[in-house]
Short mmCIF file of C-alpha atoms in Angstrom, two decimals:
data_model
loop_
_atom_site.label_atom_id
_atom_site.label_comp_id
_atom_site.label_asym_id
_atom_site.label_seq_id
_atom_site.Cartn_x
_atom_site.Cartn_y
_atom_site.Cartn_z
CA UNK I 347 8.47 -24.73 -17.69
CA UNK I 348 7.50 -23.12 -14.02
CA UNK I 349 6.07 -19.43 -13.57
CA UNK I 350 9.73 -18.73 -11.96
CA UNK I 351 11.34 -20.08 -15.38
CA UNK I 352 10.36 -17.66 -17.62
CA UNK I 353 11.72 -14.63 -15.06
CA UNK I 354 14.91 -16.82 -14.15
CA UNK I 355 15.83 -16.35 -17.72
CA UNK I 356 14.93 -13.17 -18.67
CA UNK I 357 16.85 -11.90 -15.66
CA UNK I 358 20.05 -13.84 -16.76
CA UNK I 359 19.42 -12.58 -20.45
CA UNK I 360 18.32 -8.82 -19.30
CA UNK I 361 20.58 -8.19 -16.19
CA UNK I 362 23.32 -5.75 -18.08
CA UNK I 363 20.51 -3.98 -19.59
CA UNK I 364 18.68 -3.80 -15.89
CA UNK I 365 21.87 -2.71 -14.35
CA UNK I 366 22.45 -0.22 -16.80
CA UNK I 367 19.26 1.92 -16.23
CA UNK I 368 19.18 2.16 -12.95
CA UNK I 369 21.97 3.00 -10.39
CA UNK I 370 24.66 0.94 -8.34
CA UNK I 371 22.96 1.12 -5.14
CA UNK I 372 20.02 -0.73 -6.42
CA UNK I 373 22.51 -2.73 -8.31
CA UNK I 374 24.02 -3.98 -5.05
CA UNK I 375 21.53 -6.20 -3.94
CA UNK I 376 20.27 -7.31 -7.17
CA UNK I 377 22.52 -10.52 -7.57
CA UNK I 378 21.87 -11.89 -4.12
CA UNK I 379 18.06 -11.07 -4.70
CA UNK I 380 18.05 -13.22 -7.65
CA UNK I 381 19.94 -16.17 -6.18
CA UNK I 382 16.90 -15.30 -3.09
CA UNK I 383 14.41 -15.53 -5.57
CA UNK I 384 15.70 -18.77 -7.29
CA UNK I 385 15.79 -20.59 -4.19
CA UNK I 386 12.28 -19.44 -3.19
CA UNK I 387 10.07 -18.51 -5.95
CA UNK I 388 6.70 -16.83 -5.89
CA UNK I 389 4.62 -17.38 -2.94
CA UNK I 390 1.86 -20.24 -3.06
CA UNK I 391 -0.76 -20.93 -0.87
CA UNK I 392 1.24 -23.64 0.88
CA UNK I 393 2.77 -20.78 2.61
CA UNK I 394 1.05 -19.82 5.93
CA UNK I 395 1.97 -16.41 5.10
CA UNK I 396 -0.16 -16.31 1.77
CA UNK I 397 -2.82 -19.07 2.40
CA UNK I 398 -5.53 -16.91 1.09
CA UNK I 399 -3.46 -15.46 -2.07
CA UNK I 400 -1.64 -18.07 -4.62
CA UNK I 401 0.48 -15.34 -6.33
CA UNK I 402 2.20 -17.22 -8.59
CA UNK I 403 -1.01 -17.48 -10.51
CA UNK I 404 -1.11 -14.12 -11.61
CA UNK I 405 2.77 -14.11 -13.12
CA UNK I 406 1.63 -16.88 -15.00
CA UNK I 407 0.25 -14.54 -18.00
CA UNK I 408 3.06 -13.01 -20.52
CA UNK I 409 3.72 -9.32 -19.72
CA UNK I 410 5.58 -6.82 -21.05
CA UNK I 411 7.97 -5.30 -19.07
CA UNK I 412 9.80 -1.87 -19.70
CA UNK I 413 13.70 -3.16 -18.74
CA UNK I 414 14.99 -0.83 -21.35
CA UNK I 415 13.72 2.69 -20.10
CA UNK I 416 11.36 3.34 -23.19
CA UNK I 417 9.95 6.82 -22.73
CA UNK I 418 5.57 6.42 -22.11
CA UNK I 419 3.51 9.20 -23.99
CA UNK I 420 1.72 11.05 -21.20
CA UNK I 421 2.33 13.58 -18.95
CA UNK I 422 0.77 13.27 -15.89
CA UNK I 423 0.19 16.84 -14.92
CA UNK I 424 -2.26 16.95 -18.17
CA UNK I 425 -3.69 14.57 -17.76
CA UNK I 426 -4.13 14.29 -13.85
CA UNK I 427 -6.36 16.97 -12.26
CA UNK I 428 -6.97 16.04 -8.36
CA UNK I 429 -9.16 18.36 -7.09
CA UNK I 430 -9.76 18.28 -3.27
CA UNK I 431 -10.92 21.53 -1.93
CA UNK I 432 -9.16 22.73 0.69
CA UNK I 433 -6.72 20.44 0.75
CA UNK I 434 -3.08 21.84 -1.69
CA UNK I 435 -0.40 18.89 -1.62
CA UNK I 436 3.02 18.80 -3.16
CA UNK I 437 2.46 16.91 -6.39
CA UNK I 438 4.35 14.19 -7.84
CA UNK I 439 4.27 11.46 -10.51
CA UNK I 440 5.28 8.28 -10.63
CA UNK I 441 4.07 6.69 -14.39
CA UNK I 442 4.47 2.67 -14.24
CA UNK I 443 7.96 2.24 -12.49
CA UNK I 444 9.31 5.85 -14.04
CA UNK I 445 9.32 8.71 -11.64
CA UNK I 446 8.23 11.39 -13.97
CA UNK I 447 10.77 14.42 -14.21
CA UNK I 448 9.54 15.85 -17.75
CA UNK I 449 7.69 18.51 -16.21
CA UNK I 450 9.12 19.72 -13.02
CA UNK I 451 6.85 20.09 -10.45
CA UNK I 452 5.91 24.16 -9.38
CA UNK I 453 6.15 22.92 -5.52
CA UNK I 454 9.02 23.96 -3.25
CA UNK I 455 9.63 21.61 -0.45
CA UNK I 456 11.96 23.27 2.53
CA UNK I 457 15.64 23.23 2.36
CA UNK I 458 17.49 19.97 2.50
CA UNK I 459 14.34 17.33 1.88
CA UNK I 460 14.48 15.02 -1.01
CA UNK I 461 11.99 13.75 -3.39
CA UNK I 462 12.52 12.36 -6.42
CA UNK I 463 13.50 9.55 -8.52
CA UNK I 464 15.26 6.67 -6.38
CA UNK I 465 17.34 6.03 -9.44
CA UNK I 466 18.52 9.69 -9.73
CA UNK I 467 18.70 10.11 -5.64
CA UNK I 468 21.01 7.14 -5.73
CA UNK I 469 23.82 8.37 -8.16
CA UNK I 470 23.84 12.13 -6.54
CA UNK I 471 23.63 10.88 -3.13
CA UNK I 472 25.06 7.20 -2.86
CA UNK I 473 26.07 6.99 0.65
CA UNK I 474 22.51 7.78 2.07
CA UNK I 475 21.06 5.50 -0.24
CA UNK I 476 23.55 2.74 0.14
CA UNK I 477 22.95 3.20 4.10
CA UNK I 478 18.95 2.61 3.75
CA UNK I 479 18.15 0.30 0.41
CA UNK I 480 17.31 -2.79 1.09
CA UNK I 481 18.03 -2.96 5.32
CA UNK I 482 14.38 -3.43 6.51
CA UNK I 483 13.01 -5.43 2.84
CA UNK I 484 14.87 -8.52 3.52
CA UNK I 485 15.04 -10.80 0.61
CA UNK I 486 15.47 -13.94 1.98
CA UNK I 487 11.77 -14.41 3.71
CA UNK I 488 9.87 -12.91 1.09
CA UNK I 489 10.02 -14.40 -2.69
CA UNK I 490 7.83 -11.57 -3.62
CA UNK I 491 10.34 -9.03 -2.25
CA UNK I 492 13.10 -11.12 -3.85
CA UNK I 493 11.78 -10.66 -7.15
CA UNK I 494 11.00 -6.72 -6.67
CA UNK I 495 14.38 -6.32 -5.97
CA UNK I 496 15.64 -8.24 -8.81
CA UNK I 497 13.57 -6.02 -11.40
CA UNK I 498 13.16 -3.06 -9.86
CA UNK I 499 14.98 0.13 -11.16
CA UNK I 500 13.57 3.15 -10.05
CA UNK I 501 10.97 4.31 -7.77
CA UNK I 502 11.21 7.33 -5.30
CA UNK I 503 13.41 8.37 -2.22
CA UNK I 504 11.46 10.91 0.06
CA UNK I 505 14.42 12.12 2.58
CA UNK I 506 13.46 14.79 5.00
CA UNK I 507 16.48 16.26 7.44
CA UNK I 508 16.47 16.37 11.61
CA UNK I 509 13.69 18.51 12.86
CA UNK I 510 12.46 19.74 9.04
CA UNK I 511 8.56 20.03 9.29
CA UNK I 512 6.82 19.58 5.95
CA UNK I 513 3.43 21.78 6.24
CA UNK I 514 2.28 20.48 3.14
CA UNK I 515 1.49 17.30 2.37
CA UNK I 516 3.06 14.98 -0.16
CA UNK I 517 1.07 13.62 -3.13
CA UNK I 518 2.16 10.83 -4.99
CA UNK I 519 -0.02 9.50 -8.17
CA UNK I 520 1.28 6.22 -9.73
CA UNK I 521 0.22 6.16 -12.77
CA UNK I 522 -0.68 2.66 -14.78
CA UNK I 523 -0.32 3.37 -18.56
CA UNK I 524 0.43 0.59 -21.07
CA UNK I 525 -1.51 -0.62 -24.95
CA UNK I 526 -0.72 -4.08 -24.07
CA UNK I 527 -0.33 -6.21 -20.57
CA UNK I 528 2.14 -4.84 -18.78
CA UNK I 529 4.43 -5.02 -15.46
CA UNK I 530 5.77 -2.48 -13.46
CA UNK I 531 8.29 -2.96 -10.92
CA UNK I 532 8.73 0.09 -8.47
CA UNK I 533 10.53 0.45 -4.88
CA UNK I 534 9.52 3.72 -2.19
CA UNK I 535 12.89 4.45 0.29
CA UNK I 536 11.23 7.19 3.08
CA UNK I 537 13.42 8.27 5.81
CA UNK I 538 12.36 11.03 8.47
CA UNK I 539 15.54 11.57 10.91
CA UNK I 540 15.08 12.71 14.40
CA UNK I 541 12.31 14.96 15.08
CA UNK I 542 11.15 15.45 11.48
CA UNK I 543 7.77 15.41 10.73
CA UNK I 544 5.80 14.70 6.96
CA UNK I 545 2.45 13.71 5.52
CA UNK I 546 2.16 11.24 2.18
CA UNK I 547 -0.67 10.61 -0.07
CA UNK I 548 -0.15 7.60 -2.40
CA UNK I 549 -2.88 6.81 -5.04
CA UNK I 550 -2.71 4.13 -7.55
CA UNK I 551 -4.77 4.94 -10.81
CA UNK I 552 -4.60 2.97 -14.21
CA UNK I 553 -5.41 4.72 -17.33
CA UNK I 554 -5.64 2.00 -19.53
CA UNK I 555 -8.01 -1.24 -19.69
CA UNK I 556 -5.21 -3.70 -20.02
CA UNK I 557 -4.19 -6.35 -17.56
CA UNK I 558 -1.50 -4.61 -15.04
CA UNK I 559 0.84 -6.65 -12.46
CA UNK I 560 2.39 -4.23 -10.22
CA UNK I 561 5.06 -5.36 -7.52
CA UNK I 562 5.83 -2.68 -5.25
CA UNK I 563 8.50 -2.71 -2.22
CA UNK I 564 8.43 0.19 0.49
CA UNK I 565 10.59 0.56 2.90
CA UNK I 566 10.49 3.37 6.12
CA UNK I 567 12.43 4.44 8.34
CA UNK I 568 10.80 6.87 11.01
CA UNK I 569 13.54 8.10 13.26
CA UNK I 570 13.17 9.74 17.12
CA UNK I 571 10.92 11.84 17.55
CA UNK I 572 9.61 11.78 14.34
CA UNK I 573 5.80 12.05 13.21
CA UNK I 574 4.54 10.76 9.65
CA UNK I 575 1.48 9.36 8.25
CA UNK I 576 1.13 7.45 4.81
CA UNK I 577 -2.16 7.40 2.98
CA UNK I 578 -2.56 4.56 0.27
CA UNK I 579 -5.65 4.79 -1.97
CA UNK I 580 -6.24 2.60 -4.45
CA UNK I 581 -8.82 3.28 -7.22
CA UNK I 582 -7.77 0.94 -10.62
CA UNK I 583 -10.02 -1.24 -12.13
CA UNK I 584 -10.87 -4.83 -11.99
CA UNK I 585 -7.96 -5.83 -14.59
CA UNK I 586 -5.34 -4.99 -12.33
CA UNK I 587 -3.40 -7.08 -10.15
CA UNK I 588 -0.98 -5.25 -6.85
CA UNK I 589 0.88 -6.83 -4.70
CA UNK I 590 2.77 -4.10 -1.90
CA UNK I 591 4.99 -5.38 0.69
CA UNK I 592 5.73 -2.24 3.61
CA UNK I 593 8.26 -2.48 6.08
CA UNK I 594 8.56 0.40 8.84
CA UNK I 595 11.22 0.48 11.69
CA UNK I 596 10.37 2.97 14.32
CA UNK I 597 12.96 4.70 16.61
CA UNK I 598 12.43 6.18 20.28
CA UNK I 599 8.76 8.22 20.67
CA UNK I 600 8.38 8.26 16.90
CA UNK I 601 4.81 8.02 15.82
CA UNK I 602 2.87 6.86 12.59
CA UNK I 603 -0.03 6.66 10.64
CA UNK I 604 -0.81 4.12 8.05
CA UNK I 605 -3.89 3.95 6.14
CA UNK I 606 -4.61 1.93 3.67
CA UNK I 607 -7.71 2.46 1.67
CA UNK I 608 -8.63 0.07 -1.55
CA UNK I 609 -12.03 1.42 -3.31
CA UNK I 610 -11.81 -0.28 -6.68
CA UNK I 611 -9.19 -2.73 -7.46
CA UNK I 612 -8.80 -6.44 -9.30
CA UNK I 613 -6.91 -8.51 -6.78
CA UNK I 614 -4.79 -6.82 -4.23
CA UNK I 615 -2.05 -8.38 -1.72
CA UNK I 616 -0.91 -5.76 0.94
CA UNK I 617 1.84 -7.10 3.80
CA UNK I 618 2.53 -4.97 6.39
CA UNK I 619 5.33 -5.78 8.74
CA UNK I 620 6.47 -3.02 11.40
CA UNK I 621 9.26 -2.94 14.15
CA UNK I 622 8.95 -0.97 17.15
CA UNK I 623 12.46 -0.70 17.95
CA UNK I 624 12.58 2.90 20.80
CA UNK I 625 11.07 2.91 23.97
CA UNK I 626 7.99 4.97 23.68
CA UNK I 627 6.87 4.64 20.16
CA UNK I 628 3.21 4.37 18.70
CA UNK I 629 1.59 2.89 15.83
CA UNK I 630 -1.32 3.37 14.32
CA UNK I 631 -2.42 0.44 11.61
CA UNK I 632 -5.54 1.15 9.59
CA UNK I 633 -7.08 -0.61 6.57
CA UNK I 634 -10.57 -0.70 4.36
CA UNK I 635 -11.52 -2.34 1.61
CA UNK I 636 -14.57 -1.96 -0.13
CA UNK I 637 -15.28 -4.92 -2.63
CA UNK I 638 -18.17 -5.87 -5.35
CA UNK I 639 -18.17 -8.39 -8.21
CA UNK I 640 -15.16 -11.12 -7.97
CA UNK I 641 -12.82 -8.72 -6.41
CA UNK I 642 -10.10 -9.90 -4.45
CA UNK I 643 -8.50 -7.62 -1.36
CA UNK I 644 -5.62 -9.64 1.27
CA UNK I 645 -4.17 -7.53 3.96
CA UNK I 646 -1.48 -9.12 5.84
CA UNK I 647 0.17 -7.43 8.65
CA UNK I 648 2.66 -7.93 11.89
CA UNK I 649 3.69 -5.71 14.49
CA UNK I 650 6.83 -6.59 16.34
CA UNK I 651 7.00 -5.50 19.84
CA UNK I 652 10.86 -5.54 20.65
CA UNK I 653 11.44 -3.06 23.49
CA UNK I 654 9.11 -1.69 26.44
CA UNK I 655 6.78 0.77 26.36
CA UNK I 656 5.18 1.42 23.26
CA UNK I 657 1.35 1.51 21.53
CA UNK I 658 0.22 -0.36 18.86
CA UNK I 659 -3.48 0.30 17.46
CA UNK I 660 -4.41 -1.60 14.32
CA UNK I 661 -8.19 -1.98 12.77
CA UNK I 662 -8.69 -3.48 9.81
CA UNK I 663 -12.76 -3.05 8.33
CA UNK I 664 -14.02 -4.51 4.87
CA UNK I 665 -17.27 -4.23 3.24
CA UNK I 666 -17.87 -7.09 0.86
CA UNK I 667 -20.80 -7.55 -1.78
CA UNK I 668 -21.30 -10.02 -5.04
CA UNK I 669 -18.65 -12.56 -5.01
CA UNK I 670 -15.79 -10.90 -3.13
CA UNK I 671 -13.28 -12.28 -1.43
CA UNK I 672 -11.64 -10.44 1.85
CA UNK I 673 -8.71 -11.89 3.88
CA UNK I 674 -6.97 -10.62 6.88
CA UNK I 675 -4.06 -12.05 8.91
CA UNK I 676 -2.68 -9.96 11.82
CA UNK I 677 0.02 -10.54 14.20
CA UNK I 678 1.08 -8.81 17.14
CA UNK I 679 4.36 -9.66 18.65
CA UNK I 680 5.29 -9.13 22.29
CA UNK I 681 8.85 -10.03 23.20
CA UNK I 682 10.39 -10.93 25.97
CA UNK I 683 11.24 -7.66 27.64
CA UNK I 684 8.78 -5.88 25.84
CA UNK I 685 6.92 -4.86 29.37
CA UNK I 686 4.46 -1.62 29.39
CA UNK I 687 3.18 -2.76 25.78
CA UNK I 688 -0.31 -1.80 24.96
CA UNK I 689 -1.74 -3.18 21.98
CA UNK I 690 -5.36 -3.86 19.85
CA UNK I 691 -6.37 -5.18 17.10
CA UNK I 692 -9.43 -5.21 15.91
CA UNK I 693 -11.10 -6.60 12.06
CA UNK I 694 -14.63 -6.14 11.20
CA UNK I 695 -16.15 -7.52 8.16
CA UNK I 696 -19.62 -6.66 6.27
CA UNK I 697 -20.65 -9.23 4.14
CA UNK I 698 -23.43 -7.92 1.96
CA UNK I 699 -24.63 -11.14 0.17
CA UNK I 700 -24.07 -14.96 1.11
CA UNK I 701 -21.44 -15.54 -2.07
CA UNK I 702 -19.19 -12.84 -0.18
CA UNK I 703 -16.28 -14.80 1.45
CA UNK I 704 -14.24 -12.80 4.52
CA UNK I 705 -10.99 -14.91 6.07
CA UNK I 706 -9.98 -13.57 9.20
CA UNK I 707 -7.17 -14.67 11.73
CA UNK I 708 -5.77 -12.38 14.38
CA UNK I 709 -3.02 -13.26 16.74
CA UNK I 710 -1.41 -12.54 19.60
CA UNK I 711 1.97 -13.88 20.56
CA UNK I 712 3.21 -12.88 23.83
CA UNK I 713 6.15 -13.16 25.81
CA UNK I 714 5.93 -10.38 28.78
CA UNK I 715 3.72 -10.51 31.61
CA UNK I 716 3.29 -6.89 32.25
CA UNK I 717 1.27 -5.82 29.12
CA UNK I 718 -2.42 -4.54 27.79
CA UNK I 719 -2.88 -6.19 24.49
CA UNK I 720 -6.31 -7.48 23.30
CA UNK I 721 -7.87 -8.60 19.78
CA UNK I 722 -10.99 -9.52 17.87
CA UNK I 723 -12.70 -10.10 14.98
CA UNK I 724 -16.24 -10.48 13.49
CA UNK I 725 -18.26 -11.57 9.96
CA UNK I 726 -21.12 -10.37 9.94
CA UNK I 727 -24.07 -9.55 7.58
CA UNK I 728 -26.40 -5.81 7.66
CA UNK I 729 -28.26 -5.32 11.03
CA UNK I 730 -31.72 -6.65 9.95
CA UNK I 731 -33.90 -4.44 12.93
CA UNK I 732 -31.67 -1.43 11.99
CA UNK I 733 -32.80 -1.81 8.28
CA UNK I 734 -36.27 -2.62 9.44
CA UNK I 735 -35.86 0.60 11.56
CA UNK I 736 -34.90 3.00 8.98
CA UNK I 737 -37.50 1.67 6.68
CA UNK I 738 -40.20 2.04 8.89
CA UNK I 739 -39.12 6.11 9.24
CA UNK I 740 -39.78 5.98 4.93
CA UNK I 741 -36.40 5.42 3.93
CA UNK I 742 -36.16 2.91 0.90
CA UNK I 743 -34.26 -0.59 1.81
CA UNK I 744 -31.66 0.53 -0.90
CA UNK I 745 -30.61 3.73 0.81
CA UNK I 746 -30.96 2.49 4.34
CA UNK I 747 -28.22 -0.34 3.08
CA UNK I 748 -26.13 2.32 2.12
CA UNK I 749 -25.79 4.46 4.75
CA UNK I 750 -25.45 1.32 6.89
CA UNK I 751 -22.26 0.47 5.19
CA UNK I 752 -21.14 3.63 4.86
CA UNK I 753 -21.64 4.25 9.18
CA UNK I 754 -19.72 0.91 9.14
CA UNK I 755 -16.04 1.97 7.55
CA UNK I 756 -16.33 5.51 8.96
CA UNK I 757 -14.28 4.85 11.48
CA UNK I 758 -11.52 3.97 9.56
CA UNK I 759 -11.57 7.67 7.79
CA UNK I 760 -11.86 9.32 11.16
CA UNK I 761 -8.63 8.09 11.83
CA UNK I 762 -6.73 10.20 9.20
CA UNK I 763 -4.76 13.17 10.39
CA UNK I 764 -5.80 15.56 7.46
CA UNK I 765 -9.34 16.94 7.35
CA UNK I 766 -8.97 17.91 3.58
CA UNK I 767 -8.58 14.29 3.00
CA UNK I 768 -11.01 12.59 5.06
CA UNK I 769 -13.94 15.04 3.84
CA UNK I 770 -12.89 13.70 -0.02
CA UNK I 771 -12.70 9.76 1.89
CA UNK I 772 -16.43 10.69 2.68
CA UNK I 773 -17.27 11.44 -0.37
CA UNK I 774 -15.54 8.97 -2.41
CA UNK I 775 -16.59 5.89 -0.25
CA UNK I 776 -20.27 7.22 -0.94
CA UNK I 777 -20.14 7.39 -4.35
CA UNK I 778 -18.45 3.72 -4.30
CA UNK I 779 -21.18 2.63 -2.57
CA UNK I 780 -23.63 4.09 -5.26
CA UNK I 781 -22.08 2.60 -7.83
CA UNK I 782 -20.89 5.76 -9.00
CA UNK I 783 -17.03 7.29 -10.42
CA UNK I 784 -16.82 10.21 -8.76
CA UNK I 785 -14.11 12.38 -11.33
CA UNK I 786 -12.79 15.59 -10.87
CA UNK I 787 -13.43 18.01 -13.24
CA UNK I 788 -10.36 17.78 -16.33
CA UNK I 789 -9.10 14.65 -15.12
CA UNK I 790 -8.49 12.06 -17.67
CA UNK I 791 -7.49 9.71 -15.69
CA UNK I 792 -10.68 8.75 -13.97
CA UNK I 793 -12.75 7.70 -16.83
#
């Protein structure tokens, strides 16, 4: 029997029981996503696309899978104490594929934003859901999207009105809780219309040493105007396997921030794909992944160029030691048209020992003549004469590595918009370095 078998028919065995705990705007697509899914199957390293990842591998092991809405013992906000001074976030909890709504949260968001379980979001407000779901995650070119959108029943809507300003940023934990192997499917609909500005924090944490699969589907929608940034942190443990497809659509002058941060992790698959669709608009790509033992950290991204005049700025930086592997594939389209474009990329890799592997491949593709766009990419290993430097001033070769790497992915936390959060980045990529957990006090989460 293939990998796809075994989810073919617990699909066509499961699909009432699906249906029936989540709502009919994720329902919609569901049918078509399995036919999608059928036709394609997981990804395989035959596919350009994921030459570095075989994901079908990893659905190869038997998980369970929570299709029939079993409440989890835990509540987050006991359990989960994130304590980043000077920085107060809006807190939220998303446990496996549940968002949590035991304990309401004490935060007050301004009048007329949403937040909250996509399931929920999608019976009280259909239409806007209906409008959104599923446009920009389109599940005939992605058999990994396909099959999100098969299983997936909840997840979380963040909806914030015309010219609402959230002060405070958005924190979002998902939570990875299970006694035996488990999967969790889980979907993230943001949409910012015109001139509406937000800040979100997602962090991935596992509080159990099982094997975890964890699909996860994201789609945004920034409209004119509009300013957001999205912070992903990942910090699980070597048993866990994530694969995250994000797909953003920019309007007119809308600007955002992506950053992408993996500090501890088992195998990770993150594809970015982002349309620049308004005259004027500006992106701002940014990725690190810090890796040690057989780790495994794939970061594929495209930015599509479609109309004149707008900024793309992606850099991609990865610190590898032991037997990691790193992979990154970047594209930059240019279309015909597309005139006034300015866009770099750049990917830096630190390999650490001579067992680390880094696979790199930018491109460009362009089709206007009237554009700035440049890209490169290096492998490289610690600057002996800057290590022979630091030692000869009495600093031991083990700290003079360290500081080394961590100079190397600062740049990547100087590009977040929230000071709060880069100070904590500082601190956390320094303990990862050392070897070290760094926990806040109370949390039981980070053991």
């Amino acid at each position: 029997m293939s990998i796809e078998q075994q989810y073919i028919d617990l699909f066509s065995q499961t699909e009432a029981m699906i249906c029936r705990h989540s709502a009919e705007a994720l329902n919609a697509p569901r049918a078509k996503a399995f036919a999608d899914f059928q036709a394609q199957g997981f990804p395989t390293r035959k596919l350009e696309k994921y030459k570095y990842t075989d994901v079908s591998k990893y659905f190869e092991p038997d998980y369970g899978l929570n299709l029939n809405r079993l409440a989890i013992p835990a509540n987050p906000y006991e359990v989960f104490k994130c304590d980043v001074p000077n920085m107060s976030t809006s807190l939220f909890f998303v446990v496996n594929d549940v968002f949590y709504t035991q304990t309401q949260p004490t935060t007050h968001l301004p009048d007329g934003v949403l937040f909250g379980s996509l399931k929920e979001m999608a019976i009280q407000h259909p239409e806007l859901v209906k409008k959104y779901y599923g446009q920009l995650a389109d599940t005939e070119k992605d058999g990994l999207t396909a099959f999100n959108t098969t299983f997936a029943q909840d997840g979380v809507l963040m909806y914030v009105p015309k010219n609402v300003v959230i002060e405070k940023p958005i924190q979002l934990v998902n939570v990875l809780r299970a006694d035996v192997d488990f999967m969790m499917n889980r979907r993230v609909l943001i949409i910012l219309e015109e001139g509406a500005q937000a800040r979100l924090l997602v962090c991935d944490h596992a509080m159990d040493n099982v094997n975890f699969l964890s699909t996860q589907v994201i789609e945004v929608f920034a409209g004119a105007n509009t300013t957001f940034d999205l912070y992903e942190l990942e910090e699980t443990h070597t048993s866990t396997t994530r694969f995250s497809n994000l797909y953003v659509k920019q309007e007119a002058n809308s600007n955002v921030l992506l950053n992408g941060m993996t500090l501890h992790n088992g195998t990770t698959r993150n594809t970015t794909q982002v349309t620049l669709a308004g005259e004027g608009a500006e992106i701002n790509l940014c990725g690190m992944a810090i890796e040690d033992k057989n780790q495994h950290v794939d970061n594929h991204t495209t930015i599509d160029h479609t109309v004149a005049n707008c900024n793309s700025n992606e850099l991609f930086k990865y610190v590898l030691d032991d037997q990691a592997v790193g992979a990154f594939a970047g594209s930059v389209l240019v279309r015909p048209g597309a005139q006034k474009t300015t866009a770099q990329q750049t990917n830096r890799n630190l390999c650490a020992t001579r067992e680390a592997r880094m696979y790199t491949q930018p491109q460009l593709e362009i089709y206007a003549d009237d554009v700035k766009c440049s890209h490169g990419a290096t492998v490289g290993q610690l600057d002996e004469k800057a290590l022979f430097y630091m030692r000869s001033r009495g600093i031991s070769q083990k700290e003079a590595r360290l500081m080394l790497m961590f100079a190397f992915v600062n740049e990547v936390i100087d590009t977040i918009r929230l000071d709060a959060l880069k100070d904590r980045l500082h601190l956390l990529v320094e303990k990862r370095f050392r070897g070290e957990l760094n926990k806040c006090q109370g949390c039981a989460i980070c053991k």
